[in-house]
Coordinates of C-alpha atoms and ligand atoms in Angstrom, one line a residue:
X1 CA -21.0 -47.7 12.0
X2 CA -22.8 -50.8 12.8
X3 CA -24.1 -52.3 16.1
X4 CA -25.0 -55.9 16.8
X5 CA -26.0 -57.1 19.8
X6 CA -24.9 -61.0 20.6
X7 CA -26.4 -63.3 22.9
X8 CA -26.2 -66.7 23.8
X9 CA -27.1 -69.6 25.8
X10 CA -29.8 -68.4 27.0
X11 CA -31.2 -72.1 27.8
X12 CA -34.6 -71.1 28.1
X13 CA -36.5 -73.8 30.0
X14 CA -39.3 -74.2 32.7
X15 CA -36.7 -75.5 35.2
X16 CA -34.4 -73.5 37.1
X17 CA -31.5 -73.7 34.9
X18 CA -33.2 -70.8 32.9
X19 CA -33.4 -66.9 34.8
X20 CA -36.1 -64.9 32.9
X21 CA -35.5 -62.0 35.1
X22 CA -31.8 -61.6 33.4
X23 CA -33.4 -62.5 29.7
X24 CA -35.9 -60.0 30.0
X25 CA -33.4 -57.5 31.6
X26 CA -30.9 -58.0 28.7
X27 CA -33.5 -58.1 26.0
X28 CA -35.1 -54.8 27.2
X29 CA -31.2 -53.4 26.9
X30 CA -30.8 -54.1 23.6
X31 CA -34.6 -53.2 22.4
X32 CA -33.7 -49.4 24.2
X33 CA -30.4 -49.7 22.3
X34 CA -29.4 -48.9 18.9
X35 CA -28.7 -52.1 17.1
X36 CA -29.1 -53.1 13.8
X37 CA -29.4 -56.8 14.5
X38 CA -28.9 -59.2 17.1
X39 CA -27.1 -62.8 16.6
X40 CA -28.0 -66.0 19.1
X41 CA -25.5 -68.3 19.0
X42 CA -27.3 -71.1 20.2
X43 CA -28.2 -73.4 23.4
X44 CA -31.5 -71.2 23.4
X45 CA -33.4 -74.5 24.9
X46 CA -31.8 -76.5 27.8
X47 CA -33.0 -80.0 26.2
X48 CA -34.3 -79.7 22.9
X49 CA -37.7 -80.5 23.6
X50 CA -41.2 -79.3 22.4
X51 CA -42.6 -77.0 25.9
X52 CA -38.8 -75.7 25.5
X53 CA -39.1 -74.7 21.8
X54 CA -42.5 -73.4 22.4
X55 CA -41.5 -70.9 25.0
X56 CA -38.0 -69.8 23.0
X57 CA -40.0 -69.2 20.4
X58 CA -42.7 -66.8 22.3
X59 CA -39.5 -65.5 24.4
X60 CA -37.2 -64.7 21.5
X61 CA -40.5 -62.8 19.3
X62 CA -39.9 -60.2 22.3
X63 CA -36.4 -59.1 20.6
X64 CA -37.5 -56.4 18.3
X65 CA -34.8 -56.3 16.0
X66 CA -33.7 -58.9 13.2
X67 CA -32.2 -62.0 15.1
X68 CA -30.4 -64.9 13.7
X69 CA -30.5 -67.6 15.4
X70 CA -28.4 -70.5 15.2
X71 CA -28.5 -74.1 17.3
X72 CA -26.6 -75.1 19.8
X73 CA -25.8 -78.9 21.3
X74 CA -28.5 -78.3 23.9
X75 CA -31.0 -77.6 21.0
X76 CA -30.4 -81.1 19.5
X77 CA -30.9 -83.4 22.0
X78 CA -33.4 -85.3 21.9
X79 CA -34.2 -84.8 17.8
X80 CA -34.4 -80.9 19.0
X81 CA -33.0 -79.6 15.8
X82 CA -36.2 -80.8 13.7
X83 CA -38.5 -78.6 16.3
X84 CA -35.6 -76.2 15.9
X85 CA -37.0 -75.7 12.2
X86 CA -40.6 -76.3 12.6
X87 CA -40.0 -73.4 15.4
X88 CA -37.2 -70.8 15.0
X89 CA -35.9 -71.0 11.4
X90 CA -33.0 -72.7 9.2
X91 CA -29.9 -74.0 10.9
X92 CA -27.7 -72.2 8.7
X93 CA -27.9 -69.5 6.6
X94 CA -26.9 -66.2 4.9
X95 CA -27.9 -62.5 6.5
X96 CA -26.6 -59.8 4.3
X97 CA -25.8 -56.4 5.7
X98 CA -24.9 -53.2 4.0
X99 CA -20.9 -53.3 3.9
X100 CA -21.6 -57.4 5.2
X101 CA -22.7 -60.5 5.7
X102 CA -23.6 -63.2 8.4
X103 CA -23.0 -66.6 7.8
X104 CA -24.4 -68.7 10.0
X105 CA -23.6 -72.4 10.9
X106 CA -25.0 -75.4 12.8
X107 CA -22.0 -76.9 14.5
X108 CA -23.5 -79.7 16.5
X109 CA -23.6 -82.9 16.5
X110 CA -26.9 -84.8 18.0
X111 CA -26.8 -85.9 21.4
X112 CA -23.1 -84.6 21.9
X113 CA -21.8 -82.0 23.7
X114 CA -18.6 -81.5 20.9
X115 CA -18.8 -79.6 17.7
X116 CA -18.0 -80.3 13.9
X117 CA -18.4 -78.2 10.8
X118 CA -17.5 -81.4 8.9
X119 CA -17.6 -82.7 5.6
X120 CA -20.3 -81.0 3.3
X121 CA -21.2 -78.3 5.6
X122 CA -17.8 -77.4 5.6
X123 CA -17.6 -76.8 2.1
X124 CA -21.0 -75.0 2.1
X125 CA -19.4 -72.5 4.6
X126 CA -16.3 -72.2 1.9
X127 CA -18.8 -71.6 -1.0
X128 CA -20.5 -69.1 0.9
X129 CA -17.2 -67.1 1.9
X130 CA -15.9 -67.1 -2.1
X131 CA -19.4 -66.3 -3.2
X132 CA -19.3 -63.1 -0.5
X133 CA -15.3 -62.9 -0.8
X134 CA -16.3 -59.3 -2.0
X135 CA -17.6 -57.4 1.5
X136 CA -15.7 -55.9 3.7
X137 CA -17.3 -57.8 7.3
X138 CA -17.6 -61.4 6.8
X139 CA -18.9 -62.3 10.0
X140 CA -19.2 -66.4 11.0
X141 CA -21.3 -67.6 13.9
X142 CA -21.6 -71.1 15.6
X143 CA -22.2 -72.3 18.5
X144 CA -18.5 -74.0 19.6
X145 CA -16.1 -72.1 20.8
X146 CA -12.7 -72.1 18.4
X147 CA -9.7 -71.5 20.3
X148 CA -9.5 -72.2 24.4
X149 CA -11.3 -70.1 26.4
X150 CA -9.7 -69.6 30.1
X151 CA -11.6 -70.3 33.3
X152 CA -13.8 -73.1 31.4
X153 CA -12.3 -76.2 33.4
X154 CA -11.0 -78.6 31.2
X155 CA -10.4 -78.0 27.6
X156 CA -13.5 -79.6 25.9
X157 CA -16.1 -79.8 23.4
X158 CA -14.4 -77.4 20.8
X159 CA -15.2 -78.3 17.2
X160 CA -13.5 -81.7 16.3
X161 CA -12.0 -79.9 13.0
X162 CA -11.2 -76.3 15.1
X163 CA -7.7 -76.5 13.1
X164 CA -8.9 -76.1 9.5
X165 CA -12.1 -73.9 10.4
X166 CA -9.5 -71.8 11.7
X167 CA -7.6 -72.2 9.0
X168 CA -10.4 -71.5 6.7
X169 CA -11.3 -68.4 8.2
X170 CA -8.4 -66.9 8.3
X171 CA -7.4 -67.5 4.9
X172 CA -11.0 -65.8 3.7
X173 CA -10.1 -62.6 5.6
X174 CA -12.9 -63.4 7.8
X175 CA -13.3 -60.2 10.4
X176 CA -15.6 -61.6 13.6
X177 CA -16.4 -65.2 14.6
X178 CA -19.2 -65.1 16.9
X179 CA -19.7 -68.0 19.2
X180 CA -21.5 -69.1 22.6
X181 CA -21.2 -72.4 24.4
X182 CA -18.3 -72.5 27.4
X183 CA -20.8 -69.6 29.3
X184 CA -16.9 -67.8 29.5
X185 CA -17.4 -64.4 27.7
X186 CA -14.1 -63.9 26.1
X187 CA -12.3 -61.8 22.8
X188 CA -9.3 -63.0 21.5
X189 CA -7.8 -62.0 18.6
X190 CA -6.0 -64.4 16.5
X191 CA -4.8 -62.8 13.3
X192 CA -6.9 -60.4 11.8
X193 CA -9.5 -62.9 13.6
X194 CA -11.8 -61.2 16.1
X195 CA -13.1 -64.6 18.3
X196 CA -15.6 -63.6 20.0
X197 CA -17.2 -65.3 22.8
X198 CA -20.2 -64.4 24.2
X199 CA -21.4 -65.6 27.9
X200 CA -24.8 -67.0 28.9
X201 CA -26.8 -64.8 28.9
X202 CA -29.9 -66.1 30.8
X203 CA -28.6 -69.3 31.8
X204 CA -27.8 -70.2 35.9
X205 CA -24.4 -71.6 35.1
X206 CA -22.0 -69.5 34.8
X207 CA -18.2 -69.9 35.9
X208 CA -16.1 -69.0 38.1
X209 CA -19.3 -66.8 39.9
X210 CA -19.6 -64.2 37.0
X211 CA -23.3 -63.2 35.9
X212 CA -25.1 -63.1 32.7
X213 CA -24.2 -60.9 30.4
X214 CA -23.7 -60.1 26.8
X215 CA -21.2 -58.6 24.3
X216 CA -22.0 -55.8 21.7
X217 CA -20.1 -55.8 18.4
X218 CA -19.1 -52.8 17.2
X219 CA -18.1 -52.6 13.2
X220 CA -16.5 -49.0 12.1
X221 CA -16.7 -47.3 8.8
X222 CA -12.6 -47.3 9.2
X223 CA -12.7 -51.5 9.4
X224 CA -12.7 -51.5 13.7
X225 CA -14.0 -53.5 15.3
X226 CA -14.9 -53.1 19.1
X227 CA -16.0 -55.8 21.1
X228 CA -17.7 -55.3 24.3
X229 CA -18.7 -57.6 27.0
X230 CA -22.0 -56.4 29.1
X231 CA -22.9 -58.0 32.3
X232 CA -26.6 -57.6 33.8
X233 CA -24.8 -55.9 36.6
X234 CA -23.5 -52.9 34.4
X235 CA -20.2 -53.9 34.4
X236 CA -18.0 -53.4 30.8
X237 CA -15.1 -54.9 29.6
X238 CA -14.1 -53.6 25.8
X239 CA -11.6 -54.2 23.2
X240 CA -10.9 -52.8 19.9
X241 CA -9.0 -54.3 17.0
X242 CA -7.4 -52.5 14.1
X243 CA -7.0 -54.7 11.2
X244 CA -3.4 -55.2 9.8
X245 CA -2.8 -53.9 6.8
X246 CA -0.7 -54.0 4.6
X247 CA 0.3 -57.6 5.4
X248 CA 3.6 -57.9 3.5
X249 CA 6.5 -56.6 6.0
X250 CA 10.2 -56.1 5.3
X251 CA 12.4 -56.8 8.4
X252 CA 15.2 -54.4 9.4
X253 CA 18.7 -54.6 10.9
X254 CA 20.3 -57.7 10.8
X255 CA 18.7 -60.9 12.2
X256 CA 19.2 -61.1 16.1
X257 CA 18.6 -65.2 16.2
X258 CA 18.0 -68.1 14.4
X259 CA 15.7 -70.8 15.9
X260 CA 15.4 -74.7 14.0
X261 CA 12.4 -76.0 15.1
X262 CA 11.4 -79.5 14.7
X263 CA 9.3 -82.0 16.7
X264 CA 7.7 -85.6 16.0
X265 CA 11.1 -87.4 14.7
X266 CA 9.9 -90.4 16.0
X267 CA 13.1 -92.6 16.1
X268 CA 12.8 -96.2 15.7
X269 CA 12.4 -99.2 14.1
X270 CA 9.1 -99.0 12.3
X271 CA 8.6 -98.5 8.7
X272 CA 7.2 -94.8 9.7
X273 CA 10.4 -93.9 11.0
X274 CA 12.1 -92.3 8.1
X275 CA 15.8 -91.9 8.7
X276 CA 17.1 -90.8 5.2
X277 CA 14.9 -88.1 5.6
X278 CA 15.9 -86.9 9.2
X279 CA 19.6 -87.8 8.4
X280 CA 19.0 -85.2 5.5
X281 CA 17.2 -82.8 7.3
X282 CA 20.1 -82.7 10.1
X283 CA 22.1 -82.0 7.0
X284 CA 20.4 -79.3 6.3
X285 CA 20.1 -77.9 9.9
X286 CA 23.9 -78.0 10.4
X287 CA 24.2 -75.9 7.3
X288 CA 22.0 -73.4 8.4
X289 CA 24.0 -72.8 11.9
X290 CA 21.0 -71.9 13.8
X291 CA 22.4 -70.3 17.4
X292 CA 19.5 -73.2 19.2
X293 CA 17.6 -76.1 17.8
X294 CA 14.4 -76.8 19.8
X295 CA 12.9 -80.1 19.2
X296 CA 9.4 -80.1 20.7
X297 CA 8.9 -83.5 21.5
X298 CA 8.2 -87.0 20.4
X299 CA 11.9 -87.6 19.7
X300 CA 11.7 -91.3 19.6
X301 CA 8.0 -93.5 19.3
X302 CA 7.8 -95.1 22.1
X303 CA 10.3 -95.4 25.2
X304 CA 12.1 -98.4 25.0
X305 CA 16.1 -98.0 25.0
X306 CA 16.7 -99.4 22.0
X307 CA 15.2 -96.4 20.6
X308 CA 16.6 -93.5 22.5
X309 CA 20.2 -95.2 22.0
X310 CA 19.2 -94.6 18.4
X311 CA 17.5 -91.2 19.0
X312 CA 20.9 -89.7 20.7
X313 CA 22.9 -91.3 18.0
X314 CA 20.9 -88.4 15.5
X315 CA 20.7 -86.1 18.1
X316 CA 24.8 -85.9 18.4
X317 CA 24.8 -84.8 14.8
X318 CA 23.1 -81.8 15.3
X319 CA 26.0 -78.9 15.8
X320 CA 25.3 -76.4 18.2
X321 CA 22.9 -75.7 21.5
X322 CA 19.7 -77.8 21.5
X323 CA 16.5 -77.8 23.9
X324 CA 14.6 -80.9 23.7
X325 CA 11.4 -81.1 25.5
X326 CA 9.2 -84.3 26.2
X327 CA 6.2 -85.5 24.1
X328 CA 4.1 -88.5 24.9
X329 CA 5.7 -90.8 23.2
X330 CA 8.8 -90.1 24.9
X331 CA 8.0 -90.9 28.0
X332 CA 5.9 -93.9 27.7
X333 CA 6.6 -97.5 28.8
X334 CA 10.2 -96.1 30.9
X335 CA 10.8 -93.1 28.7
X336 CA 10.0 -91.2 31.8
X337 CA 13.5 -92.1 32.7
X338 CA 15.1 -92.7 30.0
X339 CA 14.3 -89.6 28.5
X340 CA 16.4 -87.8 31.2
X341 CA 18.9 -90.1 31.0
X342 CA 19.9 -89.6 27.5
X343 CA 18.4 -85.6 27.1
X344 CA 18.3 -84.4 30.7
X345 CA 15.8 -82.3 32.2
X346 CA 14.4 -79.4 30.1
X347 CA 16.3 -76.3 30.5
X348 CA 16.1 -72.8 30.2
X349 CA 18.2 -71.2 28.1
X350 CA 19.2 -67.9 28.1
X351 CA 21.0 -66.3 24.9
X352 CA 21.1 -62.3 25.7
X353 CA 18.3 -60.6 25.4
X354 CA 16.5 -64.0 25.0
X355 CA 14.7 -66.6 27.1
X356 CA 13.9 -69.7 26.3
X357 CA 11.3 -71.4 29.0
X358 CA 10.5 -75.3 28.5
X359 CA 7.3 -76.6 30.0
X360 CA 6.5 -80.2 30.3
X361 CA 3.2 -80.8 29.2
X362 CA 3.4 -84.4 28.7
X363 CA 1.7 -87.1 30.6
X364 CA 2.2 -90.8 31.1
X365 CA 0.6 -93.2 28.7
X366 CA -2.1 -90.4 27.4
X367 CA -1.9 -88.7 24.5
X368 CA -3.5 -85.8 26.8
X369 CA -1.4 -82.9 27.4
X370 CA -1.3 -80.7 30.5
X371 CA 0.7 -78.1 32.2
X372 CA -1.2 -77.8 35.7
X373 CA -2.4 -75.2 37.9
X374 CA 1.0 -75.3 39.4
X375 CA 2.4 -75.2 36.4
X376 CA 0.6 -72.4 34.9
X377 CA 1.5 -70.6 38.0
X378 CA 4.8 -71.0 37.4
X379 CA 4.6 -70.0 33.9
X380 CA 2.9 -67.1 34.8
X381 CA 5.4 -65.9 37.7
X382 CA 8.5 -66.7 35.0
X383 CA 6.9 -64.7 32.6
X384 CA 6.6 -61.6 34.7
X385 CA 10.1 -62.1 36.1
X386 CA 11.7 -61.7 33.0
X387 CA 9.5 -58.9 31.5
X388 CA 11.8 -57.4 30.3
X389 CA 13.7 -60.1 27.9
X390 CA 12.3 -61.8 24.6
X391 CA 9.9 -65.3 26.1
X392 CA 10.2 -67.6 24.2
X393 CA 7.9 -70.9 25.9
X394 CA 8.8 -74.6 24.5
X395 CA 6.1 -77.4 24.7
X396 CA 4.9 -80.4 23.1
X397 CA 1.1 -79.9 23.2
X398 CA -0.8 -77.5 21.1
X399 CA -2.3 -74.8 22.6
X400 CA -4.2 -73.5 19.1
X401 CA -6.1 -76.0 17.2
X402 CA -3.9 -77.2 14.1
X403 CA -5.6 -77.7 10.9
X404 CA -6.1 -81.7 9.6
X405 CA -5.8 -82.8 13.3
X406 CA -8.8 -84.1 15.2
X407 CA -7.5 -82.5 18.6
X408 CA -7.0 -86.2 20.1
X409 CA -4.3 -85.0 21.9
X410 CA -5.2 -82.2 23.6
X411 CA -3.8 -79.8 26.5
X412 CA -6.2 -80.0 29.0
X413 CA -6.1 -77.1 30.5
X414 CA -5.4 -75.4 26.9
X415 CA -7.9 -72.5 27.9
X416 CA -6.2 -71.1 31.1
X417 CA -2.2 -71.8 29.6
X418 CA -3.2 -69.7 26.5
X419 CA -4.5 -67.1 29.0
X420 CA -1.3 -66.9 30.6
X421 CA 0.8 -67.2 27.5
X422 CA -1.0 -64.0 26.1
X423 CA -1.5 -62.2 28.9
X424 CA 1.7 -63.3 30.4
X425 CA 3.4 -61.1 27.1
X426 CA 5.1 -64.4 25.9
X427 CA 6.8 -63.5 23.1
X428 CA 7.0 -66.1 20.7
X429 CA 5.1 -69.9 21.6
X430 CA 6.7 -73.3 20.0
X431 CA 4.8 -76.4 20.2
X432 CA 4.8 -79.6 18.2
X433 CA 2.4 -82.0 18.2
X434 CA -0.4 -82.6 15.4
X435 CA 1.7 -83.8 12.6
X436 CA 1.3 -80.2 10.6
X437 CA 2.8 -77.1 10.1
X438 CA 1.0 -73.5 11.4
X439 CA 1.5 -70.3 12.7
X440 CA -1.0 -67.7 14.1
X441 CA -0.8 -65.0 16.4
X442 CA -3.2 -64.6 19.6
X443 CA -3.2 -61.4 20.9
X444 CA 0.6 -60.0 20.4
X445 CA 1.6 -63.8 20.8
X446 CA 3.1 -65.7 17.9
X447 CA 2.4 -69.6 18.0
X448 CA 4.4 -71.5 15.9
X449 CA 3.8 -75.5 15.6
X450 CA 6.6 -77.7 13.7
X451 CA 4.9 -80.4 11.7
X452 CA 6.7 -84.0 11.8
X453 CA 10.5 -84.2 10.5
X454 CA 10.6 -88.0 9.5
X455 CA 7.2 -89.8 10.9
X456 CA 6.0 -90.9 7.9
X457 CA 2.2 -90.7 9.6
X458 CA 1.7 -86.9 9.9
X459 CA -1.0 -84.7 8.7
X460 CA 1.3 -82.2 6.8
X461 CA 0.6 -81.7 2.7
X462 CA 3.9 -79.7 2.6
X463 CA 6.0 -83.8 3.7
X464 CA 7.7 -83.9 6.3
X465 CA 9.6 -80.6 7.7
X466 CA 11.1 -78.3 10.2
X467 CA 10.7 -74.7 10.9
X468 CA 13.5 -71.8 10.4
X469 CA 12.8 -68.8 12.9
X470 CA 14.2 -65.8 12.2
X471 CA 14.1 -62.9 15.0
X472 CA 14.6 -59.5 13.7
X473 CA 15.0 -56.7 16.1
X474 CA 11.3 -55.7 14.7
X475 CA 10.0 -59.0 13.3
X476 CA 9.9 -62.6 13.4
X477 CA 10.0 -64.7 10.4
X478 CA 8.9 -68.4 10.5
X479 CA 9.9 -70.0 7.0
X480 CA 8.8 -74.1 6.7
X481 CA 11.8 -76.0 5.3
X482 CA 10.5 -79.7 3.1
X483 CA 13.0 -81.9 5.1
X484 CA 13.3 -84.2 1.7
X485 CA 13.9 -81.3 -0.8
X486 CA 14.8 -78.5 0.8
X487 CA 12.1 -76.4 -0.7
X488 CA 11.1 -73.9 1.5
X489 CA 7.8 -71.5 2.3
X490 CA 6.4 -68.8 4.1
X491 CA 4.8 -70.2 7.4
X492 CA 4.1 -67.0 9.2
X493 CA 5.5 -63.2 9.5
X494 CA 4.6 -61.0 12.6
X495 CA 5.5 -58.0 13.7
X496 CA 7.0 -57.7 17.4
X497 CA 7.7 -55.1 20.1
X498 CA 11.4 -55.2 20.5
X499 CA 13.7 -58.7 21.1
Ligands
LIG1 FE1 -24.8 -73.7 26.9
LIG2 FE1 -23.4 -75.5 24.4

């Protein structure tokens, strides 16, 4: 077993924003406790500058245990991350542990308060992950949060490319990512993915009135992990993960439904608008009598009449029951209306056992996505009505990062709807925006997102798709279908409670 005590934020300055009394209270903690190391995950200045640095550095020598320290965007302001290494260390870097290893990374950018592990650093962190491919704990700390936290406010200041890092984590079996920043101490578990969030843990501002605190990691011989969140007041919140293993399922009993998911069709009269390819893809949908098509949005490119007249012309060729939701394409210039005109309003649609829930998440003339706290509410309120079916929730905006998007269209309030999506026991999440292809699932959620099916400009390696969803009575199995060839692959398989 293995203990690690993480902090973060502490924003140590002479100013107010910094609270010894709850550094030196936590500190004390974790010197009385048994840990074999302690991470920072950065914002351990409040500006960056040299009286700041000097006093971290005097402050963080009290922590008698090995600490790795990493920067946050608070650190390099003002050229702070050249005092950074004149005064606490290297911004990123390699701890090895028995059974482990720590890599750390500097995910800021000067003077901004977003994150990027771009370009070379990127690939450093991918050298670093096959060159340690071999321990069991691969452990990744920054400071930027990864996926939405709740109760943050709007969805900010993630990393830029949150999608592949994601992406790159998961795929080298990474077990914890460690990170600070949104003061919100949080665990989510997305895949085999620990995310773990730690709150500030000297810093005044913290949200939604909570109190310092900080979260011990907890790595078992048996490959659990516990996660626990501390607050100065005494207070615990814990969670343990069990990774999955084996990862290869079978499904049994016959399949219970068949979802075609698509999104991003774009219809109109721009080169980008490839109709051969949805006119084949339609094709190919028809043939594999799905029992609902769900097209997530972004059904023509911009809403002028001509197009939608063009869009419903496709649309009519689909056979069976369809749910179309809006994306922001749809509903500029008078798509607002016109959309309704020639789709109708969203609706739920009930096949058994099952529930399908649309949520609007589109707004007018932004590429910016949200649901709203009274729409989150009444998300939340649906969900628990209908505890008892199979949720499955329908919206345009992404609610994980995808890989090879820049977030540019974000949901806004991302944090809180993934919070009620997860907590809320949806079942299965479809969204469609980002122009690629994934599937992970947070907490026992599935979210799947359909890559474009005839935009030309998408961000999808695979070509232009759609998604096949299979529900089993135990399973759900998300297969990608090339919407040119036909060619299909494995997007995602999870195991579920009971449809
Ligand atoms: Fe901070
Ligand atoms: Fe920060």
């Amino acid at each position: 077993m293995l203990r690690i005590a993480h902090i973060s934020d502490t924003h140590i300055t002479g100013g107010e924003a910094y609270k010894s009394y709850a550094y030196d209270l936590i500190v004390n903690e974790i010197n009385r406790g048994s840990f074999d190391f302690v991470i920072h995950t950065g914002d351990i200045t409040n500006q960056g500058l040299r009286e700041e640095y000097e006093r971290a550095s005097y402050e963080l020598k009290k922590i008698q245990k090995p600490l790795i320290v990493l920067p946050g965007n608070h650190d390099v302001r003002n050229v702070g991350y050249e005092l950074f290494e004149e005064l606490i260390g290297p911004r990123n870097g390699v701890f090895e542990f028995k059974d482990g290893v720590v890599i750390w990374v500097d995910s800021t950018i000067p003077d901004l308060s977003d994150g990027r592990i771009g370009g070379r650093k990127f690939r450093w962190l991918k050298e670093r992950l096959e060159e340690h491919s071999d321990r069991r704990f691969k452990i990744v700390a920054a400071h930027h949060h990864l996926v939405p936290l709740p109760n943050t406010g709007r969805e900010r200041n993630v990393l830029f490319n949150a999608g592949d890092v994601l992406d790159l984590l998961i795929r080298h079996d990474v077990a914890l990512y460690t990170c600070g920043h949104k003061h919100v101490p949080n665990v989510y578990r997305v895949e085999d993915l620990i995310v773990d969030n730690a709150g500030c843990t000297s810093c005044r501002k913290t949200r939604r009135g909570d109190v310092n605190s900080y979260n011990i990691i907890t790595l078992h011989d048996d490959g659990r992990i516990g996660v626990k969140i501390r607050r100065v007041t005494g207070d615990e919140a814990r969670k343990e993960h069990r990774p999955i293993r084996p990862k290869i399922f079978v499904p049994s009993g016959r399949r219970l439904l068949r979802i075609v998911q698509m999104s991003e069709s774009n219809v109109s009269d721009r080169i980008y608008f490839r109709r051969r390819v949805l006119e084949n893809a339609i094709r190919m949908i028809n043939h594999l009598k799905p029992d609902l098509v769900v097209h997530n949005g972004d059904v023509v490119d911009m809403g002028i009449e001509r197009y939608y007249e063009k869009a419903i012309g496709f649309y009519r060729r689909v056979k069976g029951r369809k749910l179309v939701v809006p994306g922001h394409n749809d509903i500029t210039y008078l798509g607002h209306d016109l959309f309704t005109e020639y789709f109708g309003e969203p609706r739920e649609v009930e096949m058994g056992n099952f529930l399908v829930i649309p949520v609007v998440s589109a707004q007018y003339e932004t590429p910016i996505g949200v649901v709203g706290r009274m729409g989150q509410k009444k998300l939340a309120e649906k969900l628990k009505e209908n505890e008892d079916k199979f949720k499955i929730v329908v919206l345009h905006h992404n609610i994980v990062p995808i890989p090879r998007s820049r977030e540019l269209g974000f949901l806004e309030d991302g944090g809180d709807v993934l919070h009620v999506l997860t907590k809320g026991g949806a079942d299965l999440v479809l969204t469609g925006h980002g122009g690629n292809a994934f599937g992970v699932k947070v907490e026992d959620t599935p979210i799947v997102n359909a890559g474009s099916v005839s935009w030309e400009l998408h961000r999808n390696p695979f070509g232009n798709s759609f998604n096949v969803i299979d529900i089993y009575r135990d399973m759900i199995v998300v297969f990608e279908v090339q919407a040119t060839w036909g060619s299909g692959r494995l997007l995602g398989i999870w195991k579920v409670k009971r449809p």
